[in-house]
XYZ file of C-alpha atoms in Angstrom:
468
model
C 23.565 -33.049 12.254
C 22.646 -29.747 10.628
C 24.413 -26.672 11.928
C 22.377 -23.832 13.464
C 23.329 -21.667 10.495
C 21.953 -24.113 7.942
C 18.755 -24.631 9.968
C 18.252 -20.889 10.178
C 18.797 -20.569 6.430
C 16.161 -23.212 5.721
C 13.714 -21.506 8.066
C 14.328 -18.251 6.206
C 13.666 -19.951 2.892
C 10.368 -21.333 4.151
C 9.459 -17.872 5.439
C 10.349 -16.323 2.084
C 8.220 -18.921 0.292
C 5.259 -18.037 2.519
C 5.845 -14.350 1.837
C 5.766 -15.002 -1.908
C 2.622 -17.095 -1.431
C 1.055 -14.118 0.344
C 1.887 -11.903 -2.627
C 0.346 -14.396 -5.058
C -2.862 -15.123 -3.132
C -3.699 -11.815 -1.421
C -5.790 -10.409 -4.316
C -7.921 -13.540 -4.509
C -11.454 -13.581 -3.093
C -12.134 -9.974 -4.097
C -8.940 -8.585 -2.585
C -9.249 -10.661 0.613
C -12.394 -8.843 1.764
C -14.199 -12.129 2.393
C -13.615 -14.056 5.653
C -11.672 -16.868 3.945
C -9.345 -14.392 2.279
C -8.755 -12.486 5.500
C -8.085 -15.687 7.403
C -5.514 -16.899 4.865
C -3.832 -13.494 4.775
C -3.551 -13.357 8.574
C -2.336 -16.947 8.963
C 0.381 -16.421 6.354
C 1.367 -13.055 7.842
C 1.750 -14.223 11.433
C 3.410 -17.526 10.456
C 5.896 -15.706 8.232
C 6.667 -13.210 11.014
C 7.303 -16.053 13.456
C 9.680 -17.805 11.039
C 11.481 -14.547 10.266
C 11.945 -13.826 13.969
C 13.260 -17.328 14.699
C 15.746 -17.255 11.835
C 16.906 -13.634 12.282
C 16.771 -12.974 16.043
C 19.437 -10.237 16.065
C 18.252 -8.188 13.103
C 17.343 -4.585 13.835
C 14.503 -2.604 12.322
C 16.241 0.704 12.957
C 14.011 3.749 12.595
C 11.270 1.574 11.080
C 10.392 0.597 14.639
C 8.429 3.859 14.865
C 5.848 3.028 12.135
C 5.777 -0.622 13.266
C 4.974 0.325 16.866
C 2.439 2.972 15.837
C 0.697 0.396 13.610
C 0.607 -2.069 16.496
C -0.671 0.729 18.750
C -3.554 1.238 16.303
C -4.333 -2.482 16.497
C -4.144 -2.190 20.295
C -6.662 0.661 20.137
C -9.059 -1.770 18.455
C -8.438 -4.290 21.245
C -9.221 -1.592 23.816
C -12.432 -0.756 21.976
C -13.430 -4.411 22.453
C -12.849 -4.499 26.207
C -15.863 -4.950 28.422
C -15.920 -1.863 30.651
C -18.227 -0.617 33.429
C -21.176 1.464 32.337
C -19.759 4.571 33.981
C -16.462 4.307 32.101
C -18.197 3.856 28.761
C -20.419 6.875 29.483
C -17.353 9.055 30.040
C -15.166 7.698 27.233
C -17.840 7.315 24.545
C -21.302 8.625 25.509
C -22.935 7.534 22.259
C -21.637 3.986 22.632
C -23.158 3.896 26.115
C -26.432 5.232 24.713
C -26.561 2.531 22.021
C -25.746 -0.302 24.416
C -28.308 1.032 26.897
C -31.063 1.054 24.300
C -30.102 -2.389 23.063
C -30.111 -3.794 26.581
C -33.581 -2.372 27.206
C -34.831 -4.347 24.206
C -32.980 -7.587 25.054
C -34.261 -7.412 28.645
C -37.807 -7.752 27.328
C -36.828 -11.206 26.065
C -34.979 -12.075 29.281
C -31.595 -12.207 27.581
C -28.364 -11.969 29.633
C -26.974 -8.459 30.190
C -24.793 -7.106 27.411
C -21.055 -6.588 27.652
C -20.642 -2.838 27.307
C -17.871 -1.804 24.934
C -16.703 1.247 23.027
C -17.046 -0.536 19.685
C -20.588 -0.599 18.331
C -19.702 -3.561 16.083
C -17.337 -5.855 18.021
C -17.021 -8.440 15.243
C -15.866 -5.870 12.689
C -13.475 -4.288 15.186
C -11.850 -7.614 16.031
C -11.384 -8.351 12.332
C -9.923 -4.901 11.616
C -7.506 -5.102 14.563
C -6.174 -8.477 13.432
C -5.691 -7.209 9.888
C -3.779 -4.139 11.055
C -1.493 -6.333 13.156
C -1.040 -8.601 10.103
C 0.122 -5.633 8.000
C 2.756 -4.808 10.625
C 3.801 -8.477 10.645
C 4.192 -8.493 6.855
C 6.354 -5.364 6.861
C 8.467 -6.846 9.662
C 8.785 -10.194 7.844
C 9.783 -8.641 4.516
C 12.344 -6.411 6.252
C 13.979 -9.462 7.850
C 13.683 -11.933 4.973
C 14.796 -9.563 2.207
C 18.355 -9.716 3.473
C 19.975 -10.288 0.081
C 19.655 -8.561 -3.267
C 18.421 -11.745 -4.959
C 15.671 -12.180 -2.377
C 14.542 -8.601 -2.837
C 14.454 -9.139 -6.583
C 12.319 -12.249 -6.074
C 9.783 -10.298 -4.016
C 9.747 -7.375 -6.459
C 9.292 -9.784 -9.349
C 6.483 -11.615 -7.560
C 4.558 -8.377 -6.934
C 4.993 -7.255 -10.540
C 4.122 -10.690 -11.928
C 0.990 -10.949 -9.772
C -0.229 -7.544 -10.916
C 0.398 -8.319 -14.593
C -1.210 -11.770 -14.395
C -4.349 -10.584 -12.608
C -4.738 -7.530 -14.840
C -3.915 -9.496 -17.990
C -6.494 -12.159 -17.195
C -9.062 -9.422 -16.562
C -8.253 -7.706 -19.851
C -8.718 -10.996 -21.733
C -11.873 -12.231 -20.003
C -13.804 -9.033 -19.333
C -15.761 -7.101 -21.927
C -13.583 -4.663 -23.903
C -15.940 -1.744 -23.290
C -15.883 -2.236 -19.500
C -13.376 -1.047 -16.957
C -11.299 -4.024 -15.869
C -11.449 -4.970 -12.192
C -9.725 -8.367 -12.045
C -10.166 -10.171 -8.723
C -11.423 -6.957 -7.072
C -15.042 -5.829 -6.963
C -14.192 -2.256 -7.902
C -11.892 -1.204 -10.792
C -10.571 1.578 -8.553
C -9.153 -1.056 -6.215
C -7.368 -2.849 -9.031
C -5.904 0.540 -9.894
C -4.716 0.971 -6.313
C -3.150 -2.490 -6.380
C -1.386 -1.754 -9.687
C 0.014 1.513 -8.348
C 2.307 -0.602 -6.175
C 3.671 -2.459 -9.190
C 3.983 0.745 -11.214
C 6.241 2.331 -8.596
C 8.353 -0.823 -8.332
C 8.682 -0.915 -12.125
C 9.837 2.714 -12.020
C 12.453 1.716 -9.449
C 13.785 -0.974 -11.794
C 13.775 1.465 -14.710
C 15.592 4.137 -12.730
C 18.233 1.648 -11.618
C 18.821 0.812 -15.274
C 19.118 4.503 -16.145
C 21.882 4.802 -13.551
C 23.827 1.673 -14.528
C 23.101 1.303 -18.251
C 26.388 2.792 -19.454
C 28.363 0.344 -17.364
C 26.723 -2.690 -18.979
C 28.918 -2.325 -22.060
C 32.138 -1.789 -20.128
C 34.945 -3.953 -21.512
C 33.250 -4.618 -24.878
C 35.117 -3.344 -27.921
C 32.418 -4.045 -30.521
C 30.060 -1.052 -30.817
C 27.117 -3.117 -32.028
C 27.477 -5.540 -29.141
C 27.667 -2.679 -26.664
C 24.559 -1.078 -28.133
C 22.682 -4.384 -28.193
C 23.442 -5.141 -24.565
C 22.436 -1.673 -23.393
C 19.254 -1.555 -25.474
C 18.104 -4.986 -24.362
C 18.606 -4.193 -20.665
C 16.795 -0.868 -20.998
C 14.136 -2.099 -23.410
C 12.549 -4.819 -21.309
C 12.326 -2.497 -18.298
C 10.578 0.159 -20.406
C 8.151 -2.503 -21.641
C 7.560 -3.760 -18.084
C 6.731 -0.253 -16.845
C 4.508 0.338 -19.880
C 2.601 -2.932 -19.357
C 1.796 -2.067 -15.732
C 0.874 1.497 -16.733
C -1.385 0.171 -19.502
C -3.116 -2.185 -17.083
C -3.708 0.689 -14.689
C -5.069 2.824 -17.532
C -7.532 0.058 -18.472
C -9.148 0.371 -15.047
C -10.077 3.921 -16.118
C -9.837 5.005 -12.505
C -9.630 8.785 -12.383
C -8.232 8.766 -8.868
C -5.772 5.951 -9.563
C -4.432 7.401 -12.808
C -4.183 10.905 -11.331
C -2.319 9.602 -8.276
C 0.022 7.560 -10.474
C 0.826 10.521 -12.727
C 1.458 12.905 -9.824
C 3.518 10.326 -7.959
C 5.618 9.575 -11.041
C 6.403 13.278 -11.363
C 7.289 13.580 -7.668
C 9.490 10.477 -7.667
C 11.194 11.535 -10.887
C 12.067 14.952 -9.451
C 13.292 13.382 -6.220
C 15.461 10.970 -8.187
C 17.005 13.847 -10.133
C 17.717 15.727 -6.905
C 20.268 13.053 -5.935
C 22.403 13.706 -9.000
C 25.390 16.015 -9.008
C 24.750 19.419 -10.512
C 26.999 18.776 -13.517
C 25.231 15.469 -14.355
C 21.659 16.341 -13.423
C 20.652 17.755 -16.808
C 22.332 14.935 -18.697
C 20.392 12.354 -16.692
C 17.223 14.457 -16.901
C 17.000 14.512 -20.683
C 17.947 10.855 -21.078
C 15.537 9.622 -18.427
C 12.838 12.003 -19.670
C 13.152 10.564 -23.152
C 12.946 7.014 -21.764
C 9.825 7.807 -19.729
C 8.186 9.517 -22.703
C 8.864 6.379 -24.727
C 7.137 4.326 -22.047
C 4.178 6.713 -22.003
C 3.894 6.534 -25.796
C 3.909 2.726 -25.706
C 1.221 2.802 -23.004
C -0.955 5.269 -24.919
C -0.683 3.195 -28.092
C -1.640 0.030 -26.205
C -4.719 1.324 -24.360
C -6.201 3.692 -26.923
C -8.350 6.713 -26.217
C -10.900 5.339 -23.719
C -8.990 6.037 -20.466
C -8.506 9.657 -21.564
C -12.145 10.026 -22.580
C -13.271 8.942 -19.131
C -11.593 12.021 -17.678
C -13.687 14.158 -19.997
C -17.098 12.500 -19.645
C -19.079 11.312 -16.657
C -19.727 7.655 -15.848
C -23.217 7.064 -14.382
C -22.022 3.890 -12.635
C -19.591 5.813 -10.447
C -20.512 7.857 -7.372
C -20.622 11.458 -8.479
C -18.405 14.082 -6.911
C -21.524 15.572 -5.294
C -22.308 12.249 -3.621
C -18.745 11.926 -2.353
C -18.961 15.412 -0.885
C -22.220 14.451 0.823
C -20.621 11.300 2.254
C -17.687 13.331 3.602
C -19.983 15.831 5.316
C -22.056 13.091 6.947
C -18.865 11.251 7.946
C -17.731 14.322 9.842
C -21.080 14.301 11.657
C -20.557 10.620 12.469
C -17.112 11.407 13.897
C -18.614 14.040 16.167
C -20.716 11.276 17.716
C -17.520 9.365 18.655
C -14.839 12.085 18.806
C -12.078 10.636 20.990
C -11.986 6.844 20.613
C -14.208 6.320 17.589
C -17.042 3.903 16.960
C -14.703 0.899 16.742
C -12.248 -0.016 13.986
C -14.211 -1.391 11.059
C -17.513 -0.040 12.406
C -17.948 2.826 9.940
C -21.264 1.546 8.578
C -22.890 1.468 12.019
C -21.618 4.927 12.955
C -22.728 6.403 9.624
C -26.258 5.016 10.021
C -26.748 6.991 13.230
C -26.547 10.308 11.369
C -27.569 9.236 7.856
C -30.383 11.476 6.588
C -33.611 9.910 5.390
C -33.186 11.379 1.899
C -30.014 9.313 1.338
C -31.451 5.805 0.738
C -28.108 4.009 0.415
C -26.191 1.413 2.380
C -22.963 3.327 2.991
C -20.061 1.167 4.143
C -17.112 3.412 3.271
C -16.344 7.111 3.560
C -14.441 7.218 0.225
C -11.646 8.923 2.151
C -9.362 6.795 4.303
C -8.519 9.590 6.739
C -12.199 10.311 7.404
C -12.791 6.585 7.732
C -10.221 6.155 10.476
C -11.367 9.398 12.097
C -14.873 7.969 12.454
C -13.832 4.495 13.570
C -10.739 5.341 15.619
C -11.516 8.876 16.752
C -8.810 11.465 17.261
C -6.520 8.858 18.816
C -6.835 6.472 15.875
C -6.390 9.257 13.314
C -3.276 10.497 15.142
C -1.767 7.009 15.165
C -2.534 6.603 11.451
C -0.893 9.916 10.561
C 2.098 8.984 12.718
C 2.396 5.623 10.931
C 2.226 7.031 7.414
C 4.290 10.139 8.165
C 7.072 8.327 10.002
C 7.196 5.577 7.381
C 7.580 8.114 4.579
C 10.267 9.990 6.510
C 12.347 6.894 7.327
C 12.142 5.657 3.729
C 13.244 9.002 2.305
C 15.965 9.321 4.939
C 17.288 5.866 4.057
C 17.100 6.784 0.366
C 19.179 9.921 0.932
C 21.848 7.977 2.838
C 21.949 4.860 0.660
C 25.142 4.642 -1.463
C 24.077 1.648 -3.601
C 22.069 2.494 -6.695
C 19.727 -0.495 -6.864
C 18.779 -0.313 -3.183
C 18.423 3.468 -3.430
C 16.014 3.153 -6.352
C 13.977 0.545 -4.463
C 13.703 2.801 -1.407
C 12.535 5.682 -3.590
C 10.021 3.405 -5.303
C 8.696 2.332 -1.891
C 8.218 5.963 -0.910
C 6.357 6.415 -4.201
C 4.029 3.510 -3.336
C 3.095 5.194 -0.067
C 2.609 8.604 -1.677
C 0.509 7.228 -4.529
C -1.875 5.194 -2.382
C -2.300 8.012 0.153
C -3.196 10.445 -2.625
C -5.597 7.965 -4.214
C -7.230 7.303 -0.860
C -8.261 10.921 -0.521
C -11.206 9.883 -2.724
C -11.188 6.080 -2.338
C -10.851 3.320 0.270
C -7.988 1.103 -0.942
C -6.711 0.648 2.611
C -9.996 -1.079 3.465
C -9.285 -3.816 0.889
C -6.788 -6.092 2.702
C -4.832 -7.214 -0.363
C -3.660 -3.666 -1.092
C -2.166 -2.657 2.298
C -0.794 -6.206 2.689
C 1.049 -6.014 -0.648
C 2.171 -2.478 0.144
C 3.575 -3.616 3.503
C 5.583 -6.361 1.774
C 6.916 -3.942 -0.856
C 7.928 -1.355 1.751
C 9.444 -3.929 4.075
C 11.484 -5.402 1.230
C 12.800 -1.960 0.340
C 13.706 -1.314 3.971
C 15.605 -4.619 4.074
C 18.022 -3.308 1.442
C 19.019 -0.179 3.287
C 22.577 0.248 4.501
C 23.115 1.046 8.172
C 24.658 4.555 8.240
C 26.381 3.744 11.520
C 28.448 1.045 9.771
C 29.090 2.868 6.508
C 31.648 5.461 5.486
C 30.296 8.827 4.453
C 28.377 8.501 1.178
C 30.159 9.483 -1.990
C 29.073 12.615 -3.874
C 26.244 11.925 -6.302
C 28.421 12.928 -9.240
C 30.741 10.022 -8.499
C 27.901 7.520 -8.474
């Protein structure tokens, strides 16, 4: 008869396999925006969370409970928006929702239809879908944080995310026209860029780990050529890996994605240097700077001049900056129609139509700014919960990074913080968080990084950075 320990280990392995399957399949079906893709993503997320809970019942999330609970609270807000409430309550909580349901009921009464269920959400189907997806993201973070309990498992998940990004982008580069921006399984090249930003930060984490440990790889070897060969090989393939992901991102020619990646790389690099002792900081700075410049040169050679040219010329297929500004202004007007509780998670299109001017003959489904999007659909309460989720998640990751004494886990935590920073910056002008594959993959990456943290309550005081 199998022991409880061995049964739990097998359950964890099945959960890890499902997590890796999620990584591999999430970008399919246009980034899981279609019903089949969403359904598969949610089934895998909730099943994986159940297996992780069964096999690791005593594991603690630590401070990550704050972003997990705030994410679940946002999903609960969507559930509240779906509740059937008395007319008087709806009139007080969301007057415009009551007005819309009243008008609709006047029409349906002409055809002797049953009375409507009055809700805050003006698109119940979209709100139910959005609430389930948000809960699935929390489940994926939770699952990765429990299942990534060993260094090898975390490496498997990191490798799966990087491999998926390279495979999807590589296939796109081969099959799509050379003059076009690659988009892979996504409809929009900007979304492929957002997806690749996750892999780029993880590749930086691997590269930074190698920068910290590279000298030790030749310890004990007396032959100089063998020492040099071992160190160059270990560093070389990580530079190439980072360059390949960066080249794929550049081929999307996404202004927002490339700008966010460049700024995030600079921020993460400076943060990484801040952990070094004063006497070693400049030594590490010039070596790592030279390595990163080598990676940038390889990337530039691989992709050519077209990504740079796109920053200098306009692309008529993209929404212009003037159009984006118009969408933002109208989105603010839409929020004013549903200020406190929003129009219903996922119901941006319906709320936007109410205030859309006649001289804007477009079907607008996204605000091209994730904060404005959640402000319209979740109101002030939803926006507050979103800021709390992102802010607390960034704080707990950086706090864990500052306390972490192990170099590989520390680099992974910093890379995870970079993922969050990069996507938030990109989503000031885009809507990556509305494409399920991207937040789902991000949740797995961040949860895996959190799994590697050391509990400061069980550790001795961290050593000085100079002794690292």
